[in-house]
Short mmCIF file of C-alpha atoms in Angstrom, two decimals:
data_model
loop_
_atom_site.label_atom_id
_atom_site.label_comp_id
_atom_site.label_asym_id
_atom_site.label_seq_id
_atom_site.Cartn_x
_atom_site.Cartn_y
_atom_site.Cartn_z
CA MET A 1 34.56 -5.43 -6.03
CA ILE A 2 31.60 -5.57 -8.35
CA ASN A 3 33.44 -8.06 -10.60
CA LYS A 4 34.09 -10.31 -7.56
CA ILE A 5 30.42 -10.28 -6.62
CA LEU A 6 29.44 -11.05 -10.16
CA THR A 7 32.03 -13.88 -10.43
CA TYR A 8 30.77 -15.29 -7.06
CA ALA A 9 27.11 -15.06 -8.23
CA GLN A 10 27.96 -16.86 -11.51
CA ALA A 11 29.91 -19.61 -9.68
CA ASP A 12 26.96 -19.96 -7.15
CA TRP A 13 24.59 -20.24 -10.21
CA ARG A 14 26.68 -22.96 -11.81
CA GLU A 15 26.94 -24.91 -8.67
CA HIS A 16 23.24 -25.10 -7.91
CA PRO A 17 20.94 -22.96 -10.10
CA ILE A 18 17.71 -23.86 -8.14
CA ARG A 19 19.15 -22.83 -4.81
CA PHE A 20 20.44 -19.63 -6.49
CA ALA A 21 16.88 -18.93 -7.81
CA VAL A 22 15.35 -19.56 -4.47
CA GLU A 23 17.72 -17.22 -2.72
CA VAL A 24 17.08 -14.49 -5.20
CA ALA A 25 13.28 -14.99 -4.84
CA CYS A 26 13.56 -14.88 -1.10
CA TRP A 27 15.64 -11.68 -1.30
CA PHE A 28 12.81 -10.07 -3.36
CA ASN A 29 10.18 -11.57 -0.97
CA ASN A 30 12.02 -9.88 2.07
CA LEU A 31 12.18 -6.59 0.14
CA ILE A 32 8.49 -6.69 -0.58
CA ILE A 33 7.75 -7.60 3.00
CA ALA A 34 9.93 -4.56 4.25
CA ILE A 35 8.10 -2.11 1.86
CA ILE A 36 4.66 -3.34 2.94
CA PHE A 37 5.50 -3.31 6.67
CA ASN A 38 7.03 0.19 6.53
CA SER A 39 4.24 1.58 4.39
CA THR A 40 1.50 0.23 6.64
CA VAL A 41 2.79 1.03 10.12
CA PRO A 42 0.90 1.14 12.55
CA ALA A 43 -1.72 -1.04 11.00
CA VAL A 44 0.54 -3.80 9.63
CA PRO A 45 -1.20 -6.58 7.80
CA PHE A 46 0.33 -9.52 9.73
CA LEU A 47 -2.09 -11.99 8.36
CA VAL A 48 -0.41 -11.44 4.94
CA LEU A 49 3.12 -10.71 6.01
CA TYR A 50 3.59 -13.63 8.42
CA PRO A 51 3.06 -16.31 5.93
CA MET A 52 5.27 -14.58 3.28
CA TRP A 53 8.01 -14.31 5.99
CA ILE A 54 7.69 -17.80 7.27
CA SER A 55 7.70 -19.44 3.78
CA GLY A 56 10.67 -17.33 2.86
CA THR A 57 12.51 -18.26 6.06
CA LEU A 58 11.84 -22.00 5.40
CA ALA A 59 13.00 -21.67 1.87
CA LEU A 60 16.24 -20.02 3.14
CA ALA A 61 16.59 -22.92 5.70
CA TRP A 62 16.59 -25.40 2.81
CA CYS A 63 19.18 -23.26 0.94
CA SER A 64 21.28 -23.30 4.14
CA TYR A 65 20.96 -27.04 4.31
CA SER A 66 21.92 -27.46 0.64
CA ARG A 67 24.99 -25.31 1.34
CA GLY A 68 25.92 -27.47 4.29
CA SER A 69 25.74 -24.51 6.59
CA PHE A 70 24.46 -25.54 10.12
CA GLY A 71 24.66 -22.11 11.52
CA MET A 72 22.40 -20.64 8.95
CA LEU A 73 20.07 -23.56 8.97
CA ALA A 74 19.65 -23.38 12.75
CA THR A 75 19.12 -19.61 12.58
CA PHE A 76 16.41 -19.86 9.79
CA LEU A 77 14.66 -22.76 11.57
CA MET A 78 14.64 -20.79 14.81
CA LEU A 79 13.28 -17.69 13.15
CA ALA A 80 10.60 -19.76 11.36
CA SER A 81 9.63 -21.32 14.74
CA ILE A 82 9.49 -17.91 16.50
CA ASP A 83 7.36 -16.46 13.63
CA CYS A 84 5.03 -19.50 13.55
CA TYR A 85 4.30 -18.71 17.21
CA GLY A 86 3.65 -15.10 16.54
CA TYR A 87 1.40 -15.98 13.57
CA MET A 88 -0.59 -18.31 15.91
CA LYS A 89 -0.98 -15.44 18.34
CA VAL A 90 -2.33 -13.22 15.46
CA LEU A 91 -4.77 -15.93 14.37
CA LEU A 92 -5.88 -16.93 17.85
CA PRO A 93 -6.19 -13.81 20.02
#
């Protein structure tokens, strides 16, 4: 199983190295967001986390578009839209 995952990752890197790097960066971004969120509850720093989440979501929308995946593109654009609305609510109480 691990060999299949590594083979898939290598093929993905060869196909589009920039997209691969963006997806890995977004994975780390989401990991950092989860750690910050869980370690700061109930006083979550939404002013910091929302821009991190939204930028990662938009980056993944681009990755989805470059893969030709409409379902993932629609999902990430929807999440970015919802979170932009939430961020505006934080900024403009």
